[in-house]
Amino acid sequence: MARRSLSNCRVVITGASSGIGRELGLAFARRGSRVLLTARREQELSAVAAECRQCGATAEALAGDVTDPLFRAALVERAVALWEGIDVLVNNAGISAHGRFAESDESTLRQILEVNFFAATELTRLALPLLRQSRQAAIVNMSSIIGHRGLPLNSEYAASKFALRGWSESLRAELAADGVEVLIVSPGTTETEFFDHLIAKRGELPWGESTAIPAAAVAEQTVRALERGRREIFPNWRGRALVAVNRLFPGLVDRALAKFLAASNNR
Ligand SMILES: NC(=O)c1ccc[n+]([C@@H]2O[C@H](COP(=O)([O-])OP(=O)(O)OC[C@H]3O[C@@H](n4cnc5c(N)ncnc54)[C@H](OP(=O)(O)O)[C@@H]3O)[C@@H](O)[C@H]2O)c1
């Protein structure tokens, strides 16, 4: 049963030039939302905005780096200039690196935290006064299964997504009285360009990408969850199963992952 209508809703989506963000833009557009899309690659972003307009939606693109405080301010200002507010903020932009923590460096860790965590928190801080004025406000934070269960060769990414999830839960309680909902999306492996954009690759994941689900499925489930006022979703059932098993038998999962890693060529 739909609780929130997304028709005419003013939506800002980060990381909209490809993958899940692109599909989210299209899913909102198909529901008649007004979307403001952002990411660094201007050409790809404009193409996504054009696709959204083909769905009959109002779509704008503003290219820039979400880790830049001036750009974040400009993005919020653009939303005000266009629509005098924001109803839904989707913090989706994300990056990762693969490899052992011991072989990585501080700059990789900080870069991942800047995009996946600080850009989301600080963009939200700027958008909050506008969200509080909306009668159907929501913040959507794109976490991951790895925000529930740390996996080897993903320590920096796990840190960023755990942080995002913890912050989201605190925020949800703080904003409840203002009527601003917080939806956490925790996908498992998804078919996107994500693994082509790793900022460092010092090892191959032992489990590969064979169980990936389409980005459009993640986007559709996210938009539906928003319509229904859900708090958190796990679009990939394998990921959900891992989180459930880990809750019951964390030691078993620790041992299985260590064994899996040792048996792979990541010794
Ligand atoms: N794919 C998966 O298996 C998976 C699983 C769980 C969760 N997720 C999460 O889903 C989200 C979307 O990822 P995806 O899978 O759709 O990968 P993707 O296709 O690589 O999308 C990542 C998006 O983030 C944008 N981005 C990266 N750094 C940015 C920056 N500094 N400033 C502005 N935009 C930036 C990229 O655009 P530009 O390069 O144009 O800036 C791109 O639009 C991420 O938060 C990711 O952690 C993905």
CSV table of C-alpha atoms and ligand atoms in Angstrom, one decimal:
chain,number,residue,atom,x,y,z
A,1,MET,CA,0.0,0.0,0.0
A,2,ALA,CA,1.6,3.3,-1.1
A,3,ARG,CA,2.0,5.9,1.8
A,4,ARG,CA,4.0,8.4,-0.2
A,5,SER,CA,3.2,9.6,-3.7
A,6,LEU,CA,6.3,10.4,-5.7
A,7,SER,CA,4.4,12.3,-8.4
A,8,ASN,CA,5.8,15.8,-8.6
A,9,CYS,CA,8.2,15.0,-5.7
A,10,ARG,CA,11.4,17.1,-5.7
A,11,VAL,CA,14.3,14.5,-5.7
A,12,VAL,CA,18.1,15.1,-5.6
A,13,ILE,CA,20.2,12.0,-6.5
A,14,THR,CA,24.0,11.8,-6.1
A,15,GLY,CA,26.0,9.3,-8.2
A,16,ALA,CA,23.4,9.5,-11.0
A,17,SER,CA,25.8,9.2,-14.0
A,18,SER,CA,25.7,5.3,-14.0
A,19,GLY,CA,24.6,2.2,-12.2
A,20,ILE,CA,22.1,2.3,-9.4
A,21,GLY,CA,21.9,6.1,-9.4
A,22,ARG,CA,21.1,6.2,-13.1
A,23,GLU,CA,18.3,3.6,-12.6
A,24,LEU,CA,17.0,5.5,-9.6
A,25,GLY,CA,16.7,8.6,-11.8
A,26,LEU,CA,14.7,6.7,-14.3
A,27,ALA,CA,12.5,5.0,-11.7
A,28,PHE,CA,11.7,8.4,-10.1
A,29,ALA,CA,11.1,9.9,-13.5
A,30,ARG,CA,8.6,7.2,-14.5
A,31,ARG,CA,6.6,8.1,-11.3
A,32,GLY,CA,6.5,11.7,-12.4
A,33,SER,CA,9.0,13.0,-9.9
A,34,ARG,CA,11.2,16.1,-10.6
A,35,VAL,CA,14.8,15.0,-10.4
A,36,LEU,CA,18.0,16.9,-10.0
A,37,LEU,CA,20.9,14.5,-10.9
A,38,THR,CA,24.5,14.9,-9.9
A,39,ALA,CA,27.9,13.2,-10.5
A,40,ARG,CA,31.3,14.2,-11.9
A,41,ARG,CA,31.0,13.0,-15.5
A,42,GLU,CA,29.0,15.7,-17.2
A,43,GLN,CA,28.3,13.9,-20.5
A,44,GLU,CA,27.0,10.7,-18.9
A,45,LEU,CA,24.9,12.8,-16.5
A,46,SER,CA,23.3,14.8,-19.2
A,47,ALA,CA,22.5,11.6,-21.1
A,48,VAL,CA,20.7,10.2,-18.0
A,49,ALA,CA,18.8,13.5,-17.6
A,50,ALA,CA,17.7,13.3,-21.2
A,51,GLU,CA,16.5,9.8,-20.7
A,52,CYS,CA,14.5,10.9,-17.6
A,53,ARG,CA,12.9,13.7,-19.7
A,54,GLN,CA,11.9,11.1,-22.3
A,55,CYS,CA,9.9,9.5,-19.6
A,56,GLY,CA,8.0,12.8,-19.4
A,57,ALA,CA,9.7,14.0,-16.2
A,58,THR,CA,11.3,17.3,-15.3
A,59,ALA,CA,15.0,16.4,-15.0
A,60,GLU,CA,18.0,18.6,-14.4
A,61,ALA,CA,21.7,17.8,-14.2
A,62,LEU,CA,24.5,19.5,-12.3
A,63,ALA,CA,28.0,18.0,-12.6
A,64,GLY,CA,30.5,18.2,-9.8
A,65,ASP,CA,32.3,16.4,-7.0
A,66,VAL,CA,30.2,15.7,-3.9
A,67,THR,CA,33.4,15.8,-1.8
A,68,ASP,CA,33.7,19.5,-2.5
A,69,PRO,CA,31.8,21.6,0.1
A,70,LEU,CA,31.3,24.5,-2.4
A,71,PHE,CA,29.8,22.1,-4.9
A,72,ARG,CA,27.4,20.6,-2.3
A,73,ALA,CA,26.3,24.1,-1.4
A,74,ALA,CA,25.7,24.9,-5.2
A,75,LEU,CA,23.7,21.7,-5.5
A,76,VAL,CA,21.3,22.6,-2.7
A,77,GLU,CA,21.1,26.2,-4.1
A,78,ARG,CA,20.2,24.8,-7.5
A,79,ALA,CA,17.3,22.8,-6.0
A,80,VAL,CA,16.1,25.9,-4.3
A,81,ALA,CA,16.3,27.9,-7.5
A,82,LEU,CA,14.5,25.2,-9.5
A,83,TRP,CA,11.8,24.1,-7.0
A,84,GLU,CA,12.2,26.1,-3.8
A,85,GLY,CA,13.0,22.9,-1.9
A,86,ILE,CA,13.8,19.2,-1.7
A,87,ASP,CA,11.5,16.4,-0.7
A,88,VAL,CA,13.8,13.4,-1.1
A,89,LEU,CA,17.6,13.4,-0.9
A,90,VAL,CA,19.3,10.2,-2.2
A,91,ASN,CA,22.9,9.8,-1.1
A,92,ASN,CA,24.0,7.2,-3.6
A,93,ALA,CA,27.5,8.2,-4.8
A,94,GLY,CA,30.0,5.7,-3.8
A,95,ILE,CA,33.5,4.3,-4.5
A,96,SER,CA,35.6,1.4,-3.2
A,97,ALA,CA,39.0,-0.3,-3.3
A,98,HIS,CA,40.0,-4.0,-3.0
A,99,GLY,CA,42.9,-5.3,-1.1
A,100,ARG,CA,44.2,-6.0,2.4
A,101,PHE,CA,44.3,-3.2,4.9
A,102,ALA,CA,47.9,-3.8,5.7
A,103,GLU,CA,48.9,-3.2,2.0
A,104,SER,CA,46.7,-0.2,1.6
A,105,ASP,CA,47.3,3.4,2.7
A,106,GLU,CA,45.7,6.3,4.6
A,107,SER,CA,44.9,8.2,1.4
A,108,THR,CA,42.7,5.3,0.0
A,109,LEU,CA,40.8,5.1,3.3
A,110,ARG,CA,40.2,8.8,3.6
A,111,GLN,CA,39.1,9.1,-0.1
A,112,ILE,CA,36.5,6.3,0.4
A,113,LEU,CA,35.3,7.9,3.6
A,114,GLU,CA,35.1,11.3,1.9
A,115,VAL,CA,32.8,10.1,-0.9
A,116,ASN,CA,30.8,7.3,0.9
A,117,PHE,CA,30.3,9.0,4.3
A,118,PHE,CA,31.3,12.6,4.7
A,119,ALA,CA,29.8,13.8,1.4
A,120,ALA,CA,26.5,12.1,2.4
A,121,THR,CA,26.5,13.6,6.0
A,122,GLU,CA,27.4,17.1,4.9
A,123,LEU,CA,25.0,17.2,1.9
A,124,THR,CA,22.3,16.1,4.3
A,125,ARG,CA,23.2,18.8,6.8
A,126,LEU,CA,22.8,21.4,4.1
A,127,ALA,CA,19.5,19.9,2.8
A,128,LEU,CA,17.9,19.4,6.3
A,129,PRO,CA,16.3,22.8,6.6
A,130,LEU,CA,14.6,22.2,3.2
A,131,LEU,CA,13.6,18.6,4.0
A,132,ARG,CA,12.0,19.8,7.3
A,133,GLN,CA,9.8,22.1,5.3
A,134,SER,CA,8.5,19.3,3.1
A,135,ARG,CA,5.4,17.3,4.0
A,136,GLN,CA,6.8,14.1,2.5
A,137,ALA,CA,10.5,14.3,3.3
A,138,ALA,CA,12.9,11.4,3.1
A,139,ILE,CA,16.6,10.7,3.0
A,140,VAL,CA,17.7,7.6,1.2
A,141,ASN,CA,21.2,6.4,2.1
A,142,MET,CA,22.8,3.7,-0.2
A,143,SER,CA,24.6,1.4,2.2
A,144,SER,CA,25.5,-2.2,1.4
A,145,ILE,CA,25.5,-5.7,2.8
A,146,ILE,CA,29.1,-4.8,3.6
A,147,GLY,CA,27.6,-2.1,5.9
A,148,HIS,CA,26.3,-5.1,8.0
A,149,ARG,CA,29.0,-7.6,7.7
A,150,GLY,CA,32.7,-6.7,7.0
A,151,LEU,CA,34.2,-8.8,4.3
A,152,PRO,CA,38.0,-9.3,3.6
A,153,LEU,CA,39.7,-7.1,1.1
A,154,ASN,CA,37.0,-4.5,1.7
A,155,SER,CA,38.0,-3.0,5.0
A,156,GLU,CA,37.8,0.7,3.9
A,157,TYR,CA,34.5,0.2,2.1
A,158,ALA,CA,33.1,-1.7,5.1
A,159,ALA,CA,34.1,1.2,7.5
A,160,SER,CA,32.4,3.7,5.2
A,161,LYS,CA,29.2,1.8,4.9
A,162,PHE,CA,29.0,0.8,8.6
A,163,ALA,CA,29.5,4.5,9.4
A,164,LEU,CA,26.7,5.5,7.0
A,165,ARG,CA,24.3,3.0,8.5
A,166,GLY,CA,25.0,3.9,12.1
A,167,TRP,CA,24.6,7.6,11.3
A,168,SER,CA,21.4,6.9,9.4
A,169,GLU,CA,19.9,5.1,12.4
A,170,SER,CA,20.7,8.0,14.7
A,171,LEU,CA,19.3,10.5,12.3
A,172,ARG,CA,16.1,8.5,11.9
A,173,ALA,CA,15.3,8.9,15.5
A,174,GLU,CA,16.3,12.5,15.6
A,175,LEU,CA,14.2,13.5,12.6
A,176,ALA,CA,11.1,11.4,13.4
A,177,ALA,CA,9.4,14.3,15.1
A,178,ASP,CA,10.0,16.5,12.0
A,179,GLY,CA,8.4,13.9,9.7
A,180,VAL,CA,11.6,13.3,7.8
A,181,GLU,CA,12.0,9.5,7.1
A,182,VAL,CA,15.3,7.8,6.6
A,183,LEU,CA,15.5,4.7,4.3
A,184,ILE,CA,18.7,2.6,4.3
A,185,VAL,CA,19.3,0.5,1.2
A,186,SER,CA,21.7,-2.4,1.6
A,187,PRO,CA,22.3,-4.1,-1.7
A,188,GLY,CA,24.5,-7.1,-2.3
A,189,THR,CA,26.6,-7.3,-5.5
A,190,THR,CA,24.9,-5.4,-8.3
A,191,GLU,CA,25.6,-5.2,-12.0
A,192,THR,CA,27.1,-1.8,-12.4
A,193,GLU,CA,30.4,-0.1,-13.4
A,194,PHE,CA,31.3,0.0,-9.7
A,195,PHE,CA,34.1,-2.6,-9.9
A,196,ASP,CA,35.6,-0.8,-12.9
A,197,HIS,CA,36.0,2.4,-10.9
A,198,LEU,CA,37.9,0.9,-7.9
A,199,ILE,CA,40.4,3.5,-6.7
A,200,ALA,CA,42.9,0.7,-5.8
A,201,LYS,CA,43.0,-3.0,-6.7
A,202,ARG,CA,45.5,-5.0,-4.6
A,203,GLY,CA,43.6,-8.3,-4.7
A,204,GLU,CA,40.8,-10.3,-6.4
A,205,LEU,CA,37.6,-10.9,-4.4
A,206,PRO,CA,37.4,-14.7,-3.8
A,207,TRP,CA,33.6,-14.8,-4.5
A,208,GLY,CA,33.6,-12.9,-7.9
A,209,GLU,CA,30.5,-11.1,-9.2
A,210,SER,CA,28.5,-14.1,-10.4
A,211,THR,CA,25.5,-13.4,-8.1
A,212,ALA,CA,25.0,-9.8,-9.1
A,213,ILE,CA,21.5,-8.5,-9.5
A,214,PRO,CA,20.5,-5.8,-12.1
A,215,ALA,CA,20.8,-2.1,-11.0
A,216,ALA,CA,17.3,-1.5,-12.2
A,217,ALA,CA,16.0,-4.1,-9.6
A,218,VAL,CA,17.8,-2.3,-6.8
A,219,ALA,CA,16.3,1.1,-8.0
A,220,GLU,CA,12.8,-0.2,-8.3
A,221,GLN,CA,12.9,-1.8,-4.9
A,222,THR,CA,14.3,1.4,-3.4
A,223,VAL,CA,11.6,3.6,-4.9
A,224,ARG,CA,8.8,1.1,-3.9
A,225,ALA,CA,10.3,1.1,-0.3
A,226,LEU,CA,10.1,4.9,-0.3
A,227,GLU,CA,6.5,4.8,-1.4
A,228,ARG,CA,5.7,2.4,1.4
A,229,GLY,CA,7.6,4.2,4.1
A,230,ARG,CA,10.0,1.3,4.8
A,231,ARG,CA,13.1,1.8,7.1
A,232,GLU,CA,15.6,-0.6,5.4
A,233,ILE,CA,15.7,-2.9,2.5
A,234,PHE,CA,18.0,-5.7,1.3
A,235,PRO,CA,17.5,-5.9,-2.5
A,236,ASN,CA,19.6,-9.1,-2.8
A,237,TRP,CA,18.4,-12.2,-1.0
A,238,ARG,CA,21.9,-13.7,-0.8
A,239,GLY,CA,23.1,-10.6,1.0
A,240,ARG,CA,20.1,-10.8,3.4
A,241,ALA,CA,20.9,-14.4,4.1
A,242,LEU,CA,24.5,-13.6,4.9
A,243,VAL,CA,23.4,-10.8,7.4
A,244,ALA,CA,20.9,-13.3,9.0
A,245,VAL,CA,23.5,-16.1,9.4
A,246,ASN,CA,26.1,-13.6,10.7
A,247,ARG,CA,23.7,-12.3,13.4
A,248,LEU,CA,23.2,-15.9,14.7
A,249,PHE,CA,26.7,-17.3,14.1
A,250,PRO,CA,29.3,-14.5,13.7
A,251,GLY,CA,32.2,-16.8,14.7
A,252,LEU,CA,31.3,-19.3,12.0
A,253,VAL,CA,31.1,-16.5,9.4
A,254,ASP,CA,34.5,-15.2,10.5
A,255,ARG,CA,36.1,-18.7,10.2
A,256,ALA,CA,34.4,-19.4,6.8
A,257,LEU,CA,35.6,-16.0,5.4
A,258,ALA,CA,39.2,-16.6,6.6
A,259,LYS,CA,39.2,-20.1,5.1
A,260,PHE,CA,37.7,-18.8,1.8
A,261,LEU,CA,40.4,-16.1,1.6
A,262,ALA,CA,43.2,-18.5,2.4
A,263,ALA,CA,42.0,-21.0,-0.3
A,264,SER,CA,41.9,-18.2,-2.9
A,265,ASN,CA,44.9,-16.7,-4.5
A,266,ASN,CA,44.9,-13.8,-2.0
A,267,ARG,CA,47.4,-15.3,0.5
B,1,LIG,N1,27.5,-2.4,-7.4
B,1,LIG,C1,27.5,-3.0,-6.2
B,1,LIG,O1,27.7,-4.3,-6.2
B,1,LIG,C2,27.0,-2.3,-5.0
B,1,LIG,C3,26.6,-3.1,-3.9
B,1,LIG,C4,26.2,-2.5,-2.7
B,1,LIG,C5,26.1,-1.1,-2.7
B,1,LIG,N2,26.5,-0.3,-3.7
B,1,LIG,C6,26.5,1.1,-3.6
B,1,LIG,O2,25.7,1.7,-4.6
B,1,LIG,C7,26.0,3.0,-4.9
B,1,LIG,C8,26.1,3.2,-6.4
B,1,LIG,O3,27.1,2.4,-7.0
B,1,LIG,P1,27.0,1.7,-8.3
B,1,LIG,O4,27.1,0.2,-8.1
B,1,LIG,O5,25.8,2.2,-9.1
B,1,LIG,O6,28.4,2.0,-9.1
B,1,LIG,P2,28.7,3.1,-10.2
B,1,LIG,O7,28.0,2.8,-11.4
B,1,LIG,O8,30.2,3.2,-10.2
B,1,LIG,O9,28.1,4.5,-9.6
B,1,LIG,C9,28.8,5.3,-8.7
B,1,LIG,C10,28.3,6.7,-8.9
B,1,LIG,O10,28.9,7.6,-7.9
B,1,LIG,C11,29.5,8.7,-8.6
B,1,LIG,N3,30.6,9.2,-7.9
B,1,LIG,C12,31.7,8.6,-7.4
B,1,LIG,N4,32.6,9.5,-6.9
B,1,LIG,C13,32.0,10.7,-6.9
B,1,LIG,C14,32.3,12.0,-6.5
B,1,LIG,N5,33.5,12.2,-5.8
B,1,LIG,N6,31.5,13.0,-6.7
B,1,LIG,C15,30.3,12.8,-7.3
B,1,LIG,N7,29.9,11.6,-7.8
B,1,LIG,C16,30.7,10.6,-7.5
B,1,LIG,C17,29.8,8.2,-10.0
B,1,LIG,O11,29.8,9.2,-10.9
B,1,LIG,P3,31.1,10.0,-11.6
B,1,LIG,O12,32.2,9.0,-11.8
B,1,LIG,O13,30.5,10.5,-12.9
B,1,LIG,O14,31.4,11.0,-10.6
B,1,LIG,C18,28.7,7.2,-10.2
B,1,LIG,O15,27.6,8.0,-10.8
B,1,LIG,C19,27.4,3.2,-4.2
B,1,LIG,O16,27.2,3.9,-3.0
B,1,LIG,C20,27.8,1.8,-3.8
B,1,LIG,O17,28.6,1.8,-2.7
B,1,LIG,C21,26.9,-0.9,-4.9
